[in-house]
Coordinates of C-alpha atoms and ligand atoms in Angstrom, one line a residue:
M59 CA -18.9 4.1 30.8
T60 CA -16.1 6.7 31.2
A61 CA -13.0 6.7 29.1
I62 CA -9.8 5.7 31.0
C63 CA -7.5 8.0 29.1
E64 CA -7.5 11.3 27.2
Y65 CA -9.2 11.3 23.8
K66 CA -6.6 11.7 21.0
P67 CA -8.0 12.4 17.5
G68 CA -6.6 9.9 15.1
L69 CA -5.5 7.8 18.1
E70 CA -2.1 9.5 17.9
N71 CA 0.5 7.6 20.0
I72 CA -2.2 5.2 21.3
P73 CA -1.0 1.5 20.9
A74 CA -3.6 -0.5 19.1
A75 CA -1.8 -3.9 19.3
Q76 CA 1.4 -5.6 20.4
S77 CA 3.3 -6.5 17.3
S78 CA 6.6 -8.0 16.3
V79 CA 6.1 -7.5 12.5
S80 CA 7.9 -4.2 12.0
Y81 CA 9.6 -1.3 13.8
V82 CA 9.7 2.4 13.0
D83 CA 11.9 5.1 14.7
G84 CA 10.3 8.3 13.4
Q85 CA 13.0 10.6 14.8
K86 CA 16.0 8.7 13.4
G87 CA 14.2 7.6 10.2
I88 CA 14.6 3.8 10.8
L89 CA 12.4 1.1 9.4
E90 CA 12.9 -2.6 10.1
Y91 CA 10.9 -5.7 9.1
R92 CA 11.2 -8.4 11.8
G93 CA 14.4 -6.5 13.0
I94 CA 16.1 -6.3 9.6
N95 CA 16.8 -2.8 8.2
I96 CA 14.8 -1.8 5.1
E97 CA 17.9 -0.7 3.2
E98 CA 19.4 -4.2 3.6
L99 CA 16.2 -5.9 2.5
A100 CA 15.8 -3.6 -0.5
D101 CA 19.3 -4.3 -1.5
K102 CA 19.5 -8.1 -0.9
S103 CA 16.0 -9.6 -0.7
T104 CA 13.1 -10.1 -3.0
F105 CA 9.5 -9.2 -2.4
L106 CA 8.5 -12.9 -2.0
E107 CA 11.3 -13.6 0.4
T108 CA 10.4 -10.5 2.4
T109 CA 6.7 -11.6 2.4
Y110 CA 7.8 -14.9 3.9
L111 CA 9.8 -13.1 6.5
L112 CA 7.0 -10.8 7.4
I113 CA 4.4 -13.5 7.7
W114 CA 6.3 -16.3 9.2
G115 CA 8.7 -14.2 11.2
A116 CA 12.1 -15.5 9.9
L117 CA 14.0 -15.5 6.6
P118 CA 13.2 -18.7 4.7
T119 CA 15.8 -21.4 4.0
K120 CA 16.5 -22.0 0.3
E121 CA 14.0 -24.9 0.3
E122 CA 11.3 -23.0 2.1
L123 CA 11.6 -20.1 -0.3
Q124 CA 11.5 -22.3 -3.4
A125 CA 8.4 -24.1 -2.1
F126 CA 6.7 -20.7 -1.4
E127 CA 7.6 -19.3 -4.8
H128 CA 6.4 -22.5 -6.4
E129 CA 3.0 -22.3 -4.6
I130 CA 2.6 -18.7 -5.6
R131 CA 3.3 -19.5 -9.2
Y132 CA 0.7 -22.3 -9.1
H133 CA -2.0 -20.0 -7.7
R134 CA -1.6 -16.9 -9.9
R135 CA -4.6 -17.7 -12.1
I136 CA -8.0 -16.3 -11.2
K137 CA -11.3 -18.1 -11.8
Y138 CA -13.1 -17.2 -14.9
R139 CA -16.1 -16.2 -12.8
I140 CA -14.0 -13.5 -11.2
R141 CA -12.8 -12.4 -14.6
D142 CA -16.4 -12.3 -15.9
M143 CA -17.5 -10.3 -12.9
M144 CA -14.6 -7.8 -13.5
K145 CA -15.6 -7.5 -17.1
C146 CA -18.9 -5.9 -15.9
F147 CA -17.0 -3.2 -13.9
P148 CA -17.2 0.2 -15.7
E149 CA -13.9 1.0 -17.4
T150 CA -14.1 4.5 -15.9
G151 CA -14.1 3.1 -12.4
H152 CA -11.0 3.5 -10.3
P153 CA -8.7 0.4 -10.2
M154 CA -8.7 0.5 -6.4
D155 CA -12.4 0.0 -6.3
A156 CA -12.1 -2.8 -8.8
L157 CA -9.4 -4.3 -6.6
Q158 CA -11.5 -4.0 -3.4
A159 CA -14.5 -5.7 -5.1
S160 CA -12.3 -8.4 -6.6
A161 CA -10.5 -9.2 -3.4
A162 CA -13.8 -9.4 -1.5
A163 CA -15.1 -11.7 -4.3
L164 CA -12.4 -14.2 -3.6
G165 CA -14.2 -14.8 -0.4
L166 CA -17.1 -16.2 -2.4
F167 CA -15.0 -19.2 -3.3
Y168 CA -13.2 -20.0 -0.1
S169 CA -14.0 -20.3 3.6
R170 CA -16.1 -17.6 5.4
R171 CA -14.5 -18.0 8.7
A172 CA -10.8 -17.7 9.6
L173 CA -9.2 -20.5 11.4
P174 CA -6.0 -20.1 13.5
D175 CA -4.6 -23.2 11.8
P176 CA -1.3 -23.1 9.9
S177 CA -2.5 -24.8 6.7
Y178 CA -5.6 -22.5 6.5
I179 CA -3.3 -19.5 7.0
R180 CA -0.8 -20.7 4.4
Q181 CA -3.5 -21.3 1.8
A182 CA -5.0 -17.9 2.3
V183 CA -1.6 -16.2 2.1
V184 CA -0.7 -18.0 -1.1
R185 CA -4.0 -17.2 -2.8
L186 CA -4.0 -13.6 -1.9
V187 CA -0.3 -12.9 -2.6
A188 CA -0.6 -14.8 -5.9
K189 CA -3.9 -13.5 -7.2
I190 CA -4.0 -9.8 -6.3
P191 CA -1.5 -8.8 -9.0
T192 CA -3.4 -10.9 -11.6
M193 CA -6.6 -9.0 -10.7
V194 CA -4.9 -5.6 -11.0
A195 CA -3.4 -6.5 -14.4
A196 CA -6.7 -8.1 -15.6
F197 CA -8.7 -4.9 -14.8
Q198 CA -6.1 -2.8 -16.6
L199 CA -6.4 -4.9 -19.8
M200 CA -10.2 -5.2 -19.6
R201 CA -10.8 -1.5 -19.2
K202 CA -8.8 -1.0 -22.4
G203 CA -11.2 -3.4 -24.1
N204 CA -8.8 -6.4 -24.2
D205 CA -9.0 -9.8 -22.7
P206 CA -6.7 -10.4 -19.7
I207 CA -3.7 -12.5 -20.4
Q208 CA -2.6 -15.6 -18.4
P209 CA 0.3 -15.4 -16.0
R210 CA 3.6 -16.9 -17.2
D211 CA 5.1 -19.6 -15.1
D212 CA 8.6 -18.9 -16.3
L213 CA 8.6 -15.4 -15.0
D214 CA 9.2 -14.4 -11.4
Y215 CA 6.6 -12.5 -9.4
S216 CA 7.4 -8.9 -10.4
A217 CA 8.4 -9.7 -14.0
N218 CA 5.1 -11.6 -14.4
F219 CA 3.0 -8.7 -13.1
L220 CA 4.7 -6.3 -15.5
Y221 CA 4.2 -8.8 -18.3
M222 CA 0.5 -9.2 -17.5
L223 CA 0.1 -5.4 -17.4
N224 CA 1.9 -4.5 -20.6
E225 CA 1.6 -7.7 -22.7
R226 CA 5.3 -7.9 -23.1
E227 CA 8.3 -9.2 -21.1
P228 CA 9.7 -6.4 -19.0
D229 CA 13.3 -5.1 -19.1
P230 CA 15.2 -7.0 -16.3
L231 CA 16.3 -3.7 -14.6
A232 CA 12.8 -2.4 -14.6
A233 CA 11.5 -5.8 -13.1
R234 CA 14.2 -5.8 -10.4
I235 CA 13.4 -2.1 -9.5
F236 CA 9.7 -2.9 -9.4
D237 CA 10.4 -5.8 -7.0
I238 CA 12.4 -3.5 -4.7
C239 CA 9.4 -1.1 -4.7
L240 CA 7.2 -3.9 -3.5
T241 CA 9.6 -4.7 -0.8
L242 CA 9.7 -1.1 0.3
H243 CA 5.9 -0.9 0.5
A244 CA 5.3 -4.3 2.1
E245 CA 4.8 -3.3 5.7
H246 CA 4.7 -0.2 8.0
T247 CA 3.5 -0.8 11.6
M248 CA 0.1 0.4 12.6
N249 CA -0.8 2.6 9.6
A250 CA -4.5 3.2 8.8
S251 CA -5.0 0.2 6.4
T252 CA -3.2 -2.2 8.7
F253 CA -5.3 -1.0 11.6
S254 CA -8.4 -1.5 9.5
A255 CA -7.2 -5.0 8.6
R256 CA -6.6 -5.9 12.2
V257 CA -10.1 -4.6 13.3
T258 CA -11.7 -6.7 10.5
A259 CA -9.5 -9.7 11.4
S260 CA -10.5 -9.4 15.1
T261 CA -14.1 -10.4 14.2
L262 CA -12.7 -13.7 12.8
T263 CA -14.2 -13.0 9.3
D264 CA -12.3 -14.5 6.3
P265 CA -9.0 -13.0 5.2
Y266 CA -10.5 -11.9 1.8
A267 CA -12.7 -9.5 3.8
V268 CA -9.7 -8.4 5.8
V269 CA -7.8 -7.5 2.6
A270 CA -10.8 -5.9 1.0
S271 CA -11.4 -3.6 4.0
A272 CA -7.7 -2.7 4.0
V273 CA -7.7 -2.0 0.3
G274 CA -10.6 0.4 0.8
T275 CA -8.7 2.2 3.6
L276 CA -5.5 2.4 1.6
A277 CA -7.3 4.1 -1.3
G278 CA -7.7 7.5 0.4
P279 CA -5.5 10.5 -0.5
L280 CA -4.2 10.9 3.1
H281 CA -2.8 7.3 2.9
G282 CA -1.8 5.2 -0.2
G283 CA -3.8 7.3 -2.6
A284 CA -1.3 10.1 -2.1
N285 CA 1.2 8.6 -4.7
E286 CA -1.3 9.2 -7.5
E287 CA -2.0 12.8 -6.3
V288 CA 1.8 13.5 -6.2
I289 CA 2.0 13.1 -9.9
E290 CA -1.1 15.2 -10.5
M291 CA 0.5 17.9 -8.3
L292 CA 3.8 17.8 -10.3
E293 CA 1.9 18.0 -13.6
K294 CA -0.1 21.0 -12.2
I295 CA 3.0 22.8 -11.1
G296 CA 4.5 22.2 -14.6
S297 CA 7.9 23.9 -14.2
V298 CA 10.6 24.4 -11.7
E299 CA 9.9 28.2 -11.6
N300 CA 6.3 27.5 -10.5
V301 CA 7.3 25.4 -7.5
R302 CA 7.8 28.2 -5.0
P303 CA 4.6 30.1 -5.6
Y304 CA 2.6 26.8 -5.7
I305 CA 4.0 25.7 -2.3
E306 CA 3.6 29.1 -0.8
N307 CA 0.0 29.1 -1.9
C308 CA -0.6 25.7 -0.4
I309 CA 0.8 26.8 2.9
E310 CA -1.2 30.1 2.9
H311 CA -4.4 28.2 2.2
K312 CA -3.5 25.3 4.6
S313 CA -3.9 22.7 1.9
K314 CA -1.8 19.6 2.2
I315 CA 1.3 19.0 -0.1
M316 CA 0.9 15.5 -1.3
G317 CA 3.7 13.0 -0.5
F318 CA 4.8 15.1 2.5
G319 CA 4.3 14.7 6.2
H320 CA 3.9 11.6 8.3
R321 CA 2.3 10.8 11.7
V322 CA 5.4 9.0 12.8
Y323 CA 8.4 10.3 10.8
K324 CA 9.6 13.7 11.7
V325 CA 12.6 13.3 9.3
K326 CA 12.7 12.1 5.7
D327 CA 11.0 8.7 5.3
P328 CA 13.8 6.1 4.9
R329 CA 12.0 4.6 1.9
A330 CA 12.0 7.9 0.0
P331 CA 15.8 8.1 -0.7
I332 CA 15.8 4.5 -1.9
L333 CA 12.9 5.2 -4.3
Q334 CA 14.8 8.3 -5.4
K335 CA 17.9 6.3 -6.3
L336 CA 15.7 3.7 -8.1
A337 CA 14.1 6.5 -10.2
E338 CA 17.6 7.8 -11.0
Q339 CA 18.7 4.3 -12.2
L340 CA 15.7 4.2 -14.5
F341 CA 16.4 7.7 -15.8
E342 CA 20.0 6.7 -16.6
K343 CA 18.8 3.7 -18.7
F344 CA 15.5 5.0 -20.2
G345 CA 15.9 8.8 -20.3
Y346 CA 15.3 11.7 -17.9
D347 CA 11.9 12.9 -16.6
K348 CA 11.6 16.6 -16.2
Y349 CA 9.1 16.0 -13.3
Y350 CA 12.1 14.8 -11.3
D351 CA 13.6 18.4 -11.4
I352 CA 10.2 19.7 -10.3
A353 CA 10.1 17.1 -7.5
L354 CA 13.6 18.0 -6.2
E355 CA 12.6 21.7 -6.1
V356 CA 9.4 20.8 -4.3
E357 CA 11.4 18.9 -1.7
R358 CA 13.8 21.9 -1.3
V359 CA 11.1 24.5 -0.9
V360 CA 8.9 22.3 1.5
E361 CA 12.0 21.6 3.6
E362 CA 12.8 25.3 3.8
K363 CA 9.3 26.3 4.7
L364 CA 8.0 23.3 6.7
G365 CA 11.1 21.4 7.8
H366 CA 10.9 23.0 11.3
K367 CA 7.5 21.2 11.7
G368 CA 9.0 17.8 10.7
I369 CA 7.5 17.8 7.3
Y370 CA 9.6 15.8 4.8
P371 CA 8.9 13.5 1.8
N372 CA 7.1 10.3 2.7
V373 CA 7.1 7.0 0.8
D374 CA 4.5 8.3 -1.7
F375 CA 6.6 11.3 -2.9
Y376 CA 9.1 9.5 -5.2
S377 CA 7.4 6.2 -5.9
G378 CA 5.2 7.7 -8.6
L379 CA 8.2 8.9 -10.6
V380 CA 9.5 5.3 -10.6
Y381 CA 6.2 3.8 -11.9
R382 CA 5.8 6.7 -14.4
K383 CA 9.1 5.9 -16.0
M384 CA 8.0 2.3 -16.3
G385 CA 5.0 3.5 -18.3
I386 CA 2.5 2.5 -15.6
P387 CA -0.8 4.6 -15.6
T388 CA -1.1 6.9 -12.6
D389 CA -4.3 5.4 -11.3
L390 CA -2.5 2.0 -10.9
F391 CA 0.1 3.4 -8.4
T392 CA -2.2 2.8 -5.4
P393 CA -3.2 -0.7 -6.5
I394 CA 0.5 -1.5 -6.8
F395 CA 1.0 -0.2 -3.2
A396 CA -1.8 -2.7 -2.3
I397 CA -0.1 -5.6 -4.1
A398 CA 2.9 -5.0 -1.8
R399 CA 1.0 -4.2 1.4
V400 CA -1.0 -7.4 1.2
A401 CA 2.2 -9.0 2.8
G402 CA 2.0 -6.7 5.8
W403 CA -1.8 -6.9 6.2
L404 CA -1.6 -10.7 6.2
A405 CA 1.3 -10.7 8.7
H406 CA -0.9 -8.6 11.0
W407 CA -3.9 -10.8 10.3
K408 CA -1.9 -13.9 11.4
E409 CA -0.6 -12.1 14.4
Q410 CA -4.1 -10.9 15.4
L411 CA -5.5 -14.5 15.0
G412 CA -2.8 -15.7 17.3
E413 CA -3.9 -13.6 20.3
N414 CA -7.3 -12.4 19.2
R415 CA -9.7 -10.2 21.1
I416 CA -12.4 -8.3 19.2
F417 CA -11.7 -4.6 18.8
R418 CA -14.3 -2.6 20.7
P419 CA -13.0 0.8 21.8
T420 CA -15.2 3.3 23.6
Q421 CA -16.3 6.8 22.6
I422 CA -16.9 10.1 24.3
Y423 CA -20.6 10.8 23.8
T424 CA -21.2 14.5 23.0
G425 CA -24.9 14.3 22.0
D426 CA -28.2 15.1 23.9
R427 CA -29.9 12.6 26.2
G428 CA -33.5 12.1 27.3
M429 CA -35.0 13.9 24.4
P430 CA -38.8 13.6 23.7
Y431 CA -40.0 11.9 20.4
V432 CA -41.8 14.7 18.5
P433 CA -44.6 13.5 16.2
I434 CA -43.9 14.4 12.5
E435 CA -46.8 16.8 12.2
E436 CA -45.4 18.9 15.1
R437 CA -41.8 19.2 13.8
Ligands
LIG721 C1 1.3 6.8 3.8 O1 1.0 5.7 8.6 C2 1.8 5.2 7.8 O2 2.7 4.5 8.1 C3 1.4 5.4 6.3 C4 2.4 5.0 5.2 C5 2.5 3.5 5.1 O3 3.5 3.0 4.7 O4 1.5 2.8 5.4 O5 3.7 5.6 5.5 C6 1.9 5.5 3.8 O6 0.1 6.9 4.0 C7 2.1 8.1 3.6 C8 1.3 9.3 3.8 C9 0.6 9.8 2.5 N1 -0.2 11.0 2.6 C10 0.2 12.1 2.1 O7 1.2 12.3 1.6 C11 -0.9 13.2 2.3 C12 -0.3 14.5 2.8 N2 0.2 14.3 4.2 C13 -0.7 14.6 5.2 O8 -2.0 14.9 5.0 C14 -0.3 14.2 6.6 O9 1.0 14.6 6.8 C15 -0.5 12.8 7.0 C16 -2.0 12.3 6.7 C17 0.4 11.8 6.3 C18 -0.3 12.7 8.6 O10 -1.3 13.4 9.2 P1 -1.3 13.8 10.8 O11 -0.3 13.0 11.5 O12 -2.7 13.7 11.2 O13 -0.8 15.3 10.7 P2 -1.7 16.6 10.6 O14 -2.5 16.5 9.3 O15 -2.5 16.8 11.8 O16 -0.6 17.7 10.4 C19 0.2 18.2 11.5 C20 0.7 19.6 11.1 C21 -0.4 20.5 10.7 O17 0.1 21.8 10.9 P3 -0.5 22.6 12.1 O18 -2.0 22.8 11.9 O19 -0.2 21.9 13.4 O20 0.2 24.0 12.0 O21 1.6 19.4 10.0 C22 1.0 20.1 8.8 C23 -0.5 20.3 9.2 O22 -1.0 21.3 8.5 N3 1.1 19.2 7.7 C24 1.2 19.5 6.4 C25 1.4 18.3 5.7 N4 1.3 17.3 6.5 C26 1.2 17.8 7.7 N5 1.2 20.7 5.8 C27 1.3 20.7 4.5 N6 1.5 19.6 3.7 C28 1.5 18.4 4.3 N7 1.6 17.3 3.6

């Protein structure tokens, strides 16, 4: 079979689906979820309300939101068998791997086959949105040698996650800022993990497998894993004076500067300035972070050197500074990205089920043909 269009590495600019979940204008730096601008959602919405919007396509009424929040609270606990399984994970393992395995393990308890029926979809959405944060927090406590703690029904989604992580109630400003971070990371058109989710969804496997495959894809340093590497880079740079030689060295050796560049945005990612402001609010209340000065200088130098190529900060550049100020360990940054992105993955899963056809692209074969089989003793 011959390909009907030119091969584009990374499928650049090739539409993989028709979608009404979100919209990005990479030249103007615009991001909208279901047509609503991200700045407005960050300012006025909550993560659970935004999740409802993404999955069901419209903002919920007061009653709809209350019912959704209530269901999520009710399903936050995880089965003791999942906790016991997680206890066997090595404490040196990366939390993204723990999350991928735990998300897949949820599928052991629920249906193996996805049904395009509203009550099946609702149940799967509620379970995944409710339980993923509990699993991230449980692994964090267990790897420190502690028992995980139960979710608290009197705390909202983000405050409860921070409580389960730190074993104490969070500061209300920190909890609100964390919730905004989740809203900012909830969805982003056909990124690699969402594509992975849709490919997995198209086989009609269960939504736990869909989320597990997407978590595995998000983990890589070219995608969600970059937020962890940004902090490692800032630590390595160490001071504002070291920024310029560090960046020049990266450019000379063609190594990627973490938290910069984007397939779609050729200007600063619209989520980055919001995250920057959130970091500043935290610094004002809880004290300054010298890595912010280094980050600002990195942005200045990269813009000077690579701005002409459209390389600017992406969502991963400033998020780590926010989480760091909240005392969250660096290797939990990407699992937190996953907690948020579950909303987008599930919105795409639902959309895919609505008009499904299995993904089966073609390839351009570059190997030999008609080769003889050479017996082993003659090779
Ligand atoms: C996310 O897709 C999404 O929407 C993802 C995301 C989401 O919300 O889901 O926004 C989240 O994944 C953000 C991206 C996080 N990754 C990083 O921060 C890692 C560093 N960035 C890159 O490796 C890169 O910019 C990508 C992976 C984000 C985009 O890769 P592309 O589109 O394949 O671009 P490319 O690697 O082919 O680069 C094009 C040019 C090259 O220069 P030339 O060879 O043409 O001269 O730009 C240069 C690259 O060298 N370049 C960079 C760079 N990013 C691109 N040079 C230095 N540092 C960088 N970070």
